[in-house]
DNA sequence: GGACTTTTGTGATATAATTACTCATTCACT
DNA sequence: AGTGAATGAGTAATTATATCACAAAAGTCC
C-alpha cells in the first residue's frame, strides 16, 4: 500500500510528499500494542501495510473489539484525541506485521489548512468508523451471542481469505467482550449443528 | 442559547451572521421525530433551545439511546451523513420543546473553507460524540443492568436539574434497550434498598 | 359510577453469563 | 523420554436477564 493508493491523495503529489516529509515510519510485530488506553497522543498513524485491531477496555480489564484499521486507513480516534490534547480511550494492537506512517499532531492541523484532500480523507474515515461503532452497539445491544460469534468468525475468515481460523476460544471471547466458557459452549453447539469444525486452536467454517 | 454562546463562534460575528443567513429555524414539540432512520439528510441541525435524544434502532424496532444533543450542539451524525450523501443511521427525537437552526449541506462545506472556527466546532462535537458512544459500548458490553439503570436515572435527573423524574418504566426500558418487566423489577428492588421512591409515572432519587 | 386505557406488579419458565472447577494437550527444559 | 508449567477446552452450579401471560392498580372519559 502506497500513499497514492489512497483515493484522496491520488491526484495530489504535493500532499504525499508532505506526509512523507513530516511523518516517520515504524514497524510493529503481530500482537504488539501500538497505543494503550490513556496514553497521550503525539502523532496520527496511517497504516501502510498490515492491519490493526482497536479495542475498548473497561476498568476491570475486560475488552471488546471496536473495529479494524486496514492498510490505507488511519485511526481517527487518535486524530481527535490528538487535536484536543486528550488521552486515548482505546487500545490498538497490531493484528499482523504492520507498518505505520506517523504524522505528528502539529503538522496535522497545518495540513488541514493547506490540503482539502487531507480533510476529505479524515472525514471519510470518521464516517466509516462512526458507522462501524454503531454496528457494534447494535450487535451487543440486540443480537444474541451465537449470531455475533458466527458473524465474527466469518468476518475474520474473509479478512484472512481462508476458511480456517487459528484462534483460541479465549481470544474470540475477548474480542466479543464475553467469557471463554460461553464461546466454548456456543462453538460446541455450532459444531453439532454442522456449522463449523473445531480443533485445538483452530476453527473451520463448513 | 444564542450562537454567540458557542465558544468557537464567540469571537466571529461573521460566521454567526452567515449561519443565520444560510440557516432556517424550525421548532419541534416534545416527542416529535426530527430525523428518522434511513432518511436523507439535507441540512445540519444546530440546537438553539431544548434538547434532542438520539436513538439507534434495530431491524425489529427495538431501540437504544446513544446520547443527548443539548443546546449549542449539533448532530454530528447528520453532518457526516450529509457530506457523504448518505442516509441517517439514527433517529432523533425532541426531548422537550426544541428550536433548531438548520444549515443546508451545501453551505456547510462552503463554511469549512471560509471559517476555521466552524471546523473547530465540528471537531469538538465529534470528539464528544465519539467518547459518548464509547461509553455506551462500555455500558452495554460490561455493566449490569441495575447499574446502568441507576446511572441513567441519575443522568436524567441532572439534565433536568431535579431529583424526581416523570417517566414510565416502559420509556426507561426503551432507552436502555431492554424490556419493561425487567426495569419494573429492578426499580422495585432499588426501592426496597432505599435508593429510589416510586410512584405512577414518577421516580424520585433518594 | 362503570368502562376503558395506561401503568405497574408477579409468577413461571427459558436463555445467557459468570464462577469455580477439572481434564487434556502442548511445550520447554532437563 | 519424563516432568512440570502454561495453555486450551469441558462441565456443573449459580446468578442475571429475557420472555410470556396475566392480574392489580391508577387515571380518563363519558
Short mmCIF file of C-alpha atoms (C1' of nucleotides) in Angstrom, two decimals:
data_model
loop_
_atom_site.label_atom_id
_atom_site.label_comp_id
_atom_site.label_asym_id
_atom_site.label_seq_id
_atom_site.Cartn_x
_atom_site.Cartn_y
_atom_site.Cartn_z
CA UNK A 1 0.00 0.00 0.00
CA UNK A 2 1.37 3.33 -1.05
CA UNK A 3 0.00 6.74 -0.17
CA UNK A 4 -1.08 7.21 -3.74
CA UNK A 5 -3.40 4.23 -3.41
CA UNK A 6 -5.45 6.35 -1.05
CA UNK A 7 -8.15 7.87 -3.16
CA UNK A 8 -7.98 11.35 -1.67
CA UNK A 9 -4.22 11.59 -2.20
CA UNK A 10 -4.12 10.16 -5.69
CA UNK A 11 -4.13 13.38 -7.61
CA UNK A 12 -2.01 15.37 -5.20
CA UNK A 13 1.68 14.51 -5.24
CA UNK A 14 2.21 17.55 -3.02
CA UNK A 15 0.34 16.11 -0.09
CA UNK A 16 2.03 12.76 -0.44
CA UNK A 17 5.34 14.48 -0.41
CA UNK A 18 4.49 16.45 2.70
CA UNK A 19 3.16 13.44 4.50
CA UNK A 20 6.32 11.55 3.77
CA UNK A 21 8.44 14.51 4.78
CA UNK A 22 6.65 15.13 8.08
CA UNK A 23 6.00 11.54 9.02
CA UNK A 24 8.17 8.77 10.36
CA UNK A 25 7.72 5.08 9.73
CA UNK A 26 7.57 2.39 12.39
CA UNK A 27 7.01 -1.33 12.15
CA UNK A 28 5.12 -3.44 14.66
CA UNK A 29 5.12 -7.19 15.12
CA UNK A 30 1.91 -9.20 15.38
CA UNK A 31 0.29 -8.69 18.76
CA UNK A 32 2.36 -5.65 19.61
CA UNK A 33 0.50 -2.82 21.34
CA UNK A 34 0.63 0.31 19.24
CA UNK A 35 -1.35 2.54 21.54
CA UNK A 36 -2.57 1.77 25.01
CA UNK A 37 -5.54 3.24 26.77
CA UNK A 38 -4.94 6.58 28.48
CA UNK A 39 -1.70 7.21 26.61
CA UNK A 40 -1.12 10.70 25.29
CA UNK A 41 -1.27 11.02 21.56
CA UNK A 42 1.52 12.80 19.81
CA UNK A 43 1.08 11.53 16.28
CA UNK A 44 -1.59 10.27 13.89
CA UNK A 45 -0.98 6.85 12.41
CA UNK A 46 -1.61 5.91 8.81
CA UNK A 47 -1.39 2.17 8.25
CA UNK A 48 0.67 1.44 5.15
CA UNK A 49 0.79 -2.35 5.38
CA UNK A 50 -0.89 -4.83 7.70
CA UNK A 51 -3.83 -4.13 9.96
CA UNK A 52 -4.66 -3.05 13.48
CA UNK A 53 -7.45 -4.02 15.78
CA UNK A 54 -8.89 -1.37 18.03
CA UNK A 55 -10.26 -2.48 21.37
CA UNK A 56 -12.07 -0.82 24.21
CA UNK A 57 -11.31 -1.85 27.78
CA UNK A 58 -13.36 -1.46 30.89
CA UNK A 59 -11.96 -0.75 34.34
CA UNK A 60 -11.61 -4.43 35.20
CA UNK A 61 -9.61 -5.12 32.06
CA UNK A 62 -12.32 -6.77 30.03
CA UNK A 63 -12.09 -5.90 26.36
CA UNK A 64 -14.23 -5.66 23.29
CA UNK A 65 -13.30 -5.22 19.66
CA UNK A 66 -14.45 -1.97 18.10
CA UNK A 67 -13.11 -2.23 14.57
CA UNK A 68 -10.15 -2.99 12.39
CA UNK A 69 -7.94 -0.42 10.73
CA UNK A 70 -6.75 -1.71 7.42
CA UNK A 71 -3.98 -0.57 5.10
CA UNK A 72 -4.62 2.93 3.81
CA UNK A 73 -6.67 3.91 6.83
CA UNK A 74 -5.93 5.97 9.88
CA UNK A 75 -7.01 5.83 13.48
CA UNK A 76 -9.49 8.59 13.75
CA UNK A 77 -9.70 8.30 17.50
CA UNK A 78 -6.08 9.36 17.74
CA UNK A 79 -6.78 12.23 15.46
CA UNK A 80 -9.47 13.69 17.68
CA UNK A 81 -7.60 12.84 20.82
CA UNK A 82 -4.52 14.47 19.45
CA UNK A 83 -6.27 17.64 18.37
CA UNK A 84 -7.79 18.07 21.78
CA UNK A 85 -4.65 17.06 23.64
CA UNK A 86 -6.59 14.27 25.19
CA UNK A 87 -5.57 10.74 26.09
CA UNK A 88 -6.53 7.71 24.10
CA UNK A 89 -9.76 5.99 25.02
CA UNK A 90 -8.90 2.85 23.14
CA UNK A 91 -6.16 0.30 22.77
CA UNK A 92 -4.66 -0.53 19.39
CA UNK A 93 -2.90 -3.82 18.66
CA UNK A 94 -1.16 -4.98 15.51
CA UNK A 95 -3.23 -7.81 14.07
CA UNK A 96 -0.31 -8.88 11.88
CA UNK A 97 3.07 -7.43 10.97
CA UNK A 98 2.16 -3.79 10.41
CA UNK A 99 3.92 -0.75 9.06
CA UNK A 100 2.70 2.66 10.12
CA UNK A 101 3.44 6.17 8.98
CA UNK A 102 3.10 8.52 11.94
CA UNK A 103 2.26 12.17 11.29
CA UNK A 104 2.99 14.48 14.24
CA UNK A 105 -0.06 16.27 15.60
CA UNK A 106 1.17 19.79 14.97
CA UNK A 107 1.70 19.01 11.30
CA UNK A 108 -1.76 17.52 11.08
CA UNK A 109 -3.52 20.79 11.73
CA UNK A 110 -1.14 22.51 9.36
CA UNK A 111 -2.07 20.09 6.59
CA UNK A 112 -5.77 20.71 7.13
CA UNK A 113 -5.35 24.34 6.20
CA UNK A 114 -3.23 23.56 3.20
CA UNK A 115 -4.85 20.49 1.64
CA UNK A 116 -8.58 19.97 1.40
CA UNK A 117 -7.84 16.37 0.38
CA UNK A 118 -6.49 15.72 3.82
CA UNK A 119 -9.73 16.84 5.39
CA UNK A 120 -11.74 14.74 2.97
CA UNK A 121 -9.68 11.75 3.94
CA UNK A 122 -10.27 12.37 7.62
CA UNK A 123 -13.98 12.88 7.19
CA UNK A 124 -14.36 9.74 5.13
CA UNK A 125 -12.70 7.68 7.81
CA UNK A 126 -14.70 9.33 10.52
CA UNK A 127 -17.85 8.43 8.76
CA UNK A 128 -16.74 4.84 8.38
CA UNK A 129 -15.67 4.47 11.99
CA UNK A 130 -18.83 6.02 13.31
CA UNK A 131 -20.94 3.60 11.33
CA UNK A 132 -18.85 0.69 12.46
CA UNK A 133 -19.22 1.78 16.05
CA UNK A 134 -22.96 1.95 15.61
CA UNK A 135 -22.90 -1.56 14.24
CA UNK A 136 -21.04 -2.69 17.33
CA UNK A 137 -23.63 -1.01 19.53
CA UNK A 138 -26.36 -2.76 17.62
CA UNK A 139 -24.69 -6.11 17.84
CA UNK A 140 -24.05 -6.06 21.56
CA UNK A 141 -27.37 -4.46 22.39
CA UNK A 142 -29.68 -6.56 20.27
CA UNK A 143 -28.04 -9.60 18.76
CA UNK A 144 -27.63 -12.86 20.53
CA UNK A 145 -24.16 -14.08 21.10
CA UNK A 146 -24.35 -17.08 18.78
CA UNK A 147 -25.23 -14.84 15.87
CA UNK A 148 -22.45 -12.42 16.76
CA UNK A 149 -19.96 -15.23 17.14
CA UNK A 150 -20.75 -16.74 13.78
CA UNK A 151 -20.67 -13.35 12.10
CA UNK A 152 -17.39 -12.59 13.72
CA UNK A 153 -15.80 -15.83 12.58
CA UNK A 154 -17.00 -15.22 9.07
CA UNK A 155 -15.58 -11.72 9.06
CA UNK A 156 -12.24 -12.90 10.33
CA UNK A 157 -12.16 -15.58 7.66
CA UNK A 158 -12.89 -13.07 4.95
CA UNK A 159 -10.13 -10.83 6.24
CA UNK A 160 -7.61 -13.64 6.01
CA UNK A 161 -9.06 -15.13 2.82
CA UNK A 162 -9.31 -18.54 4.38
CA UNK A 163 -11.95 -20.69 5.95
CA UNK A 164 -9.88 -21.99 8.76
CA UNK A 165 -9.11 -19.71 11.65
CA UNK A 166 -6.29 -20.22 14.11
CA UNK A 167 -7.52 -18.63 17.30
CA UNK A 168 -8.35 -19.82 20.79
CA UNK A 169 -11.78 -19.59 22.31
CA UNK A 170 -10.26 -17.18 24.78
CA UNK A 171 -9.25 -14.73 22.04
CA UNK A 172 -12.68 -14.86 20.48
CA UNK A 173 -14.29 -14.27 23.85
CA UNK A 174 -12.11 -11.25 24.43
CA UNK A 175 -12.91 -9.64 21.16
CA UNK A 176 -16.60 -10.24 21.67
CA UNK A 177 -16.45 -8.97 25.23
CA UNK A 178 -17.64 -12.16 26.85
CA UNK A 179 -16.21 -15.13 28.72
CA UNK A 180 -14.40 -18.08 27.28
CA UNK A 181 -16.86 -20.69 28.57
CA UNK A 182 -19.63 -19.03 26.68
CA UNK A 183 -17.72 -19.12 23.43
CA UNK A 184 -16.71 -22.74 24.00
CA UNK A 185 -20.27 -23.80 24.58
CA UNK A 186 -21.62 -21.95 21.59
CA UNK A 187 -18.90 -23.31 19.34
CA UNK A 188 -19.67 -26.81 20.54
CA UNK A 189 -23.29 -26.25 19.69
CA UNK A 190 -22.39 -24.87 16.29
CA UNK A 191 -20.24 -27.92 15.65
CA UNK A 192 -23.16 -30.20 16.48
CA UNK A 193 -25.26 -28.23 14.03
CA UNK A 194 -22.58 -28.79 11.43
CA UNK A 195 -21.73 -25.12 11.01
CA UNK A 196 -18.09 -25.39 12.00
CA UNK A 197 -15.42 -27.93 12.73
CA UNK A 198 -13.27 -27.47 15.81
CA UNK A 199 -9.74 -28.37 16.70
CA UNK A 200 -7.29 -27.11 19.24
CA UNK A 201 -6.51 -23.54 18.30
CA UNK A 202 -8.49 -23.99 15.15
CA UNK A 203 -11.95 -23.33 13.78
CA UNK A 204 -13.02 -24.23 10.25
CA UNK A 205 -16.13 -22.90 8.62
CA UNK A 206 -18.12 -25.58 6.79
CA UNK B 1 -28.96 29.94 23.78
CA UNK B 2 -27.55 32.19 21.14
CA UNK B 3 -24.95 31.35 18.55
CA UNK B 4 -22.51 33.61 20.33
CA UNK B 5 -22.74 31.40 23.40
CA UNK B 6 -20.95 28.74 21.39
CA UNK B 7 -17.33 29.10 22.24
CA UNK B 8 -15.98 28.70 18.72
CA UNK B 9 -18.31 31.38 17.34
CA UNK B 10 -17.85 33.87 20.12
CA UNK B 11 -15.21 35.99 18.51
CA UNK B 12 -16.50 35.76 14.97
CA UNK B 13 -19.60 37.80 14.22
CA UNK B 14 -19.06 36.96 10.55
CA UNK B 15 -19.71 33.27 10.98
CA UNK B 16 -22.75 33.93 13.16
CA UNK B 17 -24.10 36.18 10.51
CA UNK B 18 -23.54 33.62 7.78
CA UNK B 19 -25.08 30.83 9.81
CA UNK B 20 -28.14 32.93 10.43
CA UNK B 21 -28.31 33.95 6.79
CA UNK B 22 -27.95 30.44 5.39
CA UNK B 23 -29.97 28.64 8.00
CA UNK B 24 -33.63 28.33 8.73
CA UNK B 25 -35.25 27.85 12.09
CA UNK B 26 -37.76 25.18 12.98
CA UNK B 27 -39.45 24.30 16.24
CA UNK B 28 -40.34 20.82 17.42
CA UNK B 29 -42.73 19.76 20.16
CA UNK B 30 -41.74 17.27 22.82
CA UNK B 31 -41.63 13.76 21.42
CA UNK B 32 -41.62 14.89 17.81
CA UNK B 33 -39.33 12.96 15.47
CA UNK B 34 -36.75 15.29 13.97
CA UNK B 35 -34.92 12.76 11.87
CA UNK B 36 -35.88 9.17 11.27
CA UNK B 37 -33.61 6.33 10.41
CA UNK B 38 -32.71 5.97 6.73
CA UNK B 39 -33.91 9.46 5.91
CA UNK B 40 -31.78 11.51 3.57
CA UNK B 41 -30.01 14.39 5.17
CA UNK B 42 -30.26 17.76 3.56
CA UNK B 43 -29.30 20.03 6.41
CA UNK B 44 -27.23 20.07 9.59
CA UNK B 45 -29.11 20.94 12.76
CA UNK B 46 -27.80 23.20 15.48
CA UNK B 47 -29.92 23.05 18.61
CA UNK B 48 -30.60 26.57 19.88
CA UNK B 49 -33.00 25.74 22.71
CA UNK B 50 -34.17 22.45 24.18
CA UNK B 51 -32.56 19.07 23.68
CA UNK B 52 -32.72 16.03 21.44
CA UNK B 53 -32.22 12.39 22.18
CA UNK B 54 -30.54 10.27 19.56
CA UNK B 55 -31.53 6.62 19.36
CA UNK B 56 -30.39 3.66 17.39
CA UNK B 57 -32.94 1.12 16.19
CA UNK B 58 -32.51 -2.48 15.15
CA UNK B 59 -34.45 -4.22 12.40
CA UNK B 60 -37.17 -5.38 14.77
CA UNK B 61 -37.77 -1.87 16.03
CA UNK B 62 -36.05 -2.17 19.38
CA UNK B 63 -34.24 0.99 20.36
CA UNK B 64 -31.38 2.17 22.47
CA UNK B 65 -30.32 5.64 23.50
CA UNK B 66 -26.97 6.78 22.14
CA UNK B 67 -26.70 10.30 23.52
CA UNK B 68 -28.38 13.63 24.03
CA UNK B 69 -27.78 16.74 21.96
CA UNK B 70 -28.06 19.80 24.13
CA UNK B 71 -28.48 23.47 23.29
CA UNK B 72 -25.47 24.77 21.39
CA UNK B 73 -24.62 21.38 19.97
CA UNK B 74 -25.12 19.85 16.58
CA UNK B 75 -25.83 16.36 15.35
CA UNK B 76 -22.55 15.20 14.03
CA UNK B 77 -24.05 12.10 12.53
CA UNK B 78 -26.07 14.24 10.18
CA UNK B 79 -23.01 16.16 9.30
CA UNK B 80 -21.09 13.12 8.09
CA UNK B 81 -24.14 11.60 6.53
CA UNK B 82 -24.83 14.84 4.74
CA UNK B 83 -21.31 15.26 3.43
CA UNK B 84 -21.31 11.74 2.02
CA UNK B 85 -24.85 11.95 0.71
CA UNK B 86 -25.74 9.06 2.91
CA UNK B 87 -28.89 8.28 4.86
CA UNK B 88 -29.22 8.69 8.58
CA UNK B 89 -28.30 5.71 10.71
CA UNK B 90 -30.03 7.08 13.77
CA UNK B 91 -33.34 8.50 14.91
CA UNK B 92 -33.56 11.88 16.62
CA UNK B 93 -36.44 12.87 18.86
CA UNK B 94 -37.13 16.15 20.63
CA UNK B 95 -36.76 15.51 24.34
CA UNK B 96 -38.60 18.75 25.12
CA UNK B 97 -39.79 21.75 23.13
CA UNK B 98 -36.79 22.33 20.89
CA UNK B 99 -35.72 25.00 18.45
CA UNK B 100 -33.26 24.11 15.75
CA UNK B 101 -31.29 26.13 13.23
CA UNK B 102 -30.81 24.06 10.09
CA UNK B 103 -27.82 24.75 7.86
CA UNK B 104 -28.15 23.31 4.34
CA UNK B 105 -25.45 20.79 3.46
CA UNK B 106 -24.01 22.68 0.53
CA UNK B 107 -23.42 25.72 2.72
CA UNK B 108 -21.76 23.57 5.31
CA UNK B 109 -18.83 22.64 3.10
CA UNK B 110 -18.59 26.23 1.99
CA UNK B 111 -18.28 27.38 5.59
CA UNK B 112 -15.49 24.90 6.26
CA UNK B 113 -13.32 26.60 3.69
CA UNK B 114 -14.11 30.04 4.94
CA UNK B 115 -14.15 29.71 8.73
CA UNK B 116 -11.71 27.59 10.67
CA UNK B 117 -13.95 28.13 13.72
CA UNK B 118 -16.63 26.11 12.04
CA UNK B 119 -14.29 23.18 11.66
CA UNK B 120 -13.15 23.50 15.27
CA UNK B 121 -16.75 23.36 16.35
CA UNK B 122 -17.39 20.25 14.32
CA UNK B 123 -14.28 18.51 15.56
CA UNK B 124 -15.07 19.29 19.14
CA UNK B 125 -18.51 17.77 18.83
CA UNK B 126 -17.15 14.78 17.02
CA UNK B 127 -14.80 14.15 19.79
CA UNK B 128 -17.53 14.41 22.36
CA UNK B 129 -19.91 12.13 20.49
CA UNK B 130 -17.28 9.54 19.87
CA UNK B 131 -16.46 9.38 23.55
CA UNK B 132 -20.09 9.17 24.47
CA UNK B 133 -20.60 6.35 22.03
CA UNK B 134 -17.67 4.52 23.55
CA UNK B 135 -19.27 4.96 26.94
CA UNK B 136 -22.45 3.40 25.64
CA UNK B 137 -20.50 0.48 24.23
CA UNK B 138 -18.84 0.03 27.59
CA UNK B 139 -22.08 0.18 29.45
CA UNK B 140 -23.97 -2.34 27.39
CA UNK B 141 -20.99 -4.62 26.99
CA UNK B 142 -19.79 -4.75 30.56
CA UNK B 143 -22.16 -3.20 33.05
CA UNK B 144 -25.05 -4.92 34.70
CA UNK B 145 -28.48 -3.57 34.08
CA UNK B 146 -29.12 -2.40 37.62
CA UNK B 147 -26.02 -0.26 37.49
CA UNK B 148 -26.93 1.10 34.07
CA UNK B 149 -30.46 1.84 35.18
CA UNK B 150 -29.37 3.75 38.25
CA UNK B 151 -26.74 5.66 36.28
CA UNK B 152 -29.30 6.51 33.65
CA UNK B 153 -31.79 7.84 36.16
CA UNK B 154 -29.12 9.96 37.75
CA UNK B 155 -28.08 11.38 34.38
CA UNK B 156 -31.65 12.21 33.50
CA UNK B 157 -32.11 13.93 36.82
CA UNK B 158 -29.00 16.00 36.29
CA UNK B 159 -30.22 17.01 32.87
CA UNK B 160 -33.50 18.27 34.27
CA UNK B 161 -31.96 19.67 37.47
CA UNK B 162 -34.38 17.77 39.58
CA UNK B 163 -34.44 14.60 41.59
CA UNK B 164 -37.82 13.47 40.53
CA UNK B 165 -38.28 12.02 37.10
CA UNK B 166 -41.56 11.74 35.27
CA UNK B 167 -41.21 8.73 33.04
CA UNK B 168 -42.79 5.32 32.71
CA UNK B 169 -40.88 2.11 33.15
CA UNK B 170 -41.60 1.44 29.51
CA UNK B 171 -39.75 4.55 28.40
CA UNK B 172 -36.75 3.71 30.53
CA UNK B 173 -36.70 0.19 29.17
CA UNK B 174 -36.72 1.54 25.63
CA UNK B 175 -33.84 3.87 26.16
CA UNK B 176 -31.82 1.15 27.83
CA UNK B 177 -32.69 -1.35 25.13
CA UNK B 178 -34.42 -3.85 27.39
CA UNK B 179 -37.94 -4.92 28.38
CA UNK B 180 -40.33 -3.15 30.72
CA UNK B 181 -40.72 -6.05 33.17
CA UNK B 182 -37.01 -6.03 33.75
CA UNK B 183 -36.97 -2.33 34.57
CA UNK B 184 -40.01 -2.66 36.83
CA UNK B 185 -38.42 -5.45 38.79
CA UNK B 186 -35.10 -3.68 39.18
CA UNK B 187 -36.79 -0.46 40.25
CA UNK B 188 -38.80 -2.36 42.84
CA UNK B 189 -35.59 -3.82 44.16
CA UNK B 190 -33.96 -0.41 44.25
CA UNK B 191 -36.93 0.95 46.15
CA UNK B 192 -36.56 -1.80 48.73
CA UNK B 193 -32.91 -0.88 49.08
CA UNK B 194 -34.00 2.71 49.68
CA UNK B 195 -32.29 4.09 46.58
CA UNK B 196 -35.43 5.49 44.96
CA UNK B 197 -39.07 6.14 45.64
CA UNK B 198 -41.62 5.10 43.06
CA UNK B 199 -44.97 6.44 42.02
CA UNK B 200 -47.07 6.12 38.93
CA UNK B 201 -45.15 7.85 36.16
CA UNK B 202 -42.66 9.03 38.70
CA UNK B 203 -39.28 8.10 40.13
CA UNK B 204 -37.55 10.08 42.87
CA UNK B 205 -33.93 9.66 43.75
CA UNK B 206 -33.30 9.48 47.49
"C1'" DG C 1 -70.01 5.08 38.95
"C1'" DG C 2 -68.74 1.98 35.15
"C1'" DA C 3 -65.97 1.04 31.00
"C1'" DC C 4 -61.71 1.68 29.20
"C1'" DT C 5 -56.67 2.68 28.84
"C1'" DT C 6 -52.29 3.02 30.78
"C1'" DT C 7 -49.01 1.77 34.06
"C1'" DT C 8 -47.16 -1.39 37.22
"C1'" DG C 9 -46.64 -5.95 39.70
"C1'" DT C 10 -45.98 -11.06 39.91
"C1'" DG C 11 -45.03 -15.80 38.88
"C1'" DA C 12 -43.31 -19.30 35.86
"C1'" DT C 13 -40.04 -20.52 32.55
"C1'" DA C 14 -36.30 -20.02 29.16
"C1'" DT C 15 -31.93 -18.34 27.85
"C1'" DA C 16 -27.44 -16.47 28.67
"C1'" DA C 17 -23.45 -15.11 31.60
"C1'" DT C 18 -20.44 -15.97 35.46
"C1'" DT C 19 -17.76 -18.68 38.67
"C1'" DA C 20 -15.09 -22.27 40.01
"C1'" DC C 21 -13.55 -26.20 38.90
"C1'" DT C 22 -11.41 -30.48 36.23
"C1'" DC C 23 -9.19 -32.60 32.41
"C1'" DA C 24 -6.25 -32.60 28.22
"C1'" DT C 25 -2.71 -31.02 25.34
"C1'" DT C 26 1.42 -28.66 24.25
"C1'" DC C 27 5.92 -27.08 25.05
"C1'" DA C 28 10.20 -26.01 27.33
"C1'" DC C 29 13.63 -27.96 29.93
"C1'" DT C 30 16.45 -31.32 31.65
"C1'" DA D 1 11.69 -39.83 27.38
"C1'" DG D 2 9.85 -37.56 31.69
"C1'" DT D 3 8.38 -33.61 34.49
"C1'" DG D 4 6.00 -29.52 35.27
"C1'" DA D 5 4.17 -25.18 33.83
"C1'" DA D 6 1.24 -22.98 30.67
"C1'" DT D 7 -2.38 -23.01 27.74
"C1'" DG D 8 -6.75 -24.67 25.88
"C1'" DA D 9 -11.16 -26.83 26.35
"C1'" DG D 10 -15.14 -29.04 29.01
"C1'" DT D 11 -18.69 -29.35 32.89
"C1'" DA D 12 -21.79 -28.18 36.73
"C1'" DA D 13 -23.86 -24.89 39.73
"C1'" DT D 14 -25.27 -20.27 40.36
"C1'" DT D 15 -26.83 -15.85 39.05
"C1'" DA D 16 -28.62 -12.42 35.81
"C1'" DT D 17 -31.69 -11.32 32.05
"C1'" DA D 18 -35.33 -12.07 28.94
"C1'" DT D 19 -39.85 -13.65 27.83
"C1'" DC D 20 -44.70 -14.73 28.35
"C1'" DA D 21 -49.02 -14.47 30.36
"C1'" DC D 22 -51.91 -12.38 33.23
"C1'" DA D 23 -53.60 -9.61 37.49
"C1'" DA D 24 -53.97 -5.38 40.03
"C1'" DA D 25 -53.93 -0.52 40.49
"C1'" DA D 26 -54.34 4.32 38.88
"C1'" DG D 27 -56.03 7.59 35.79
"C1'" DT D 28 -59.56 9.13 31.97
"C1'" DC D 29 -63.71 9.73 29.85
"C1'" DC D 30 -68.32 9.58 29.34
#
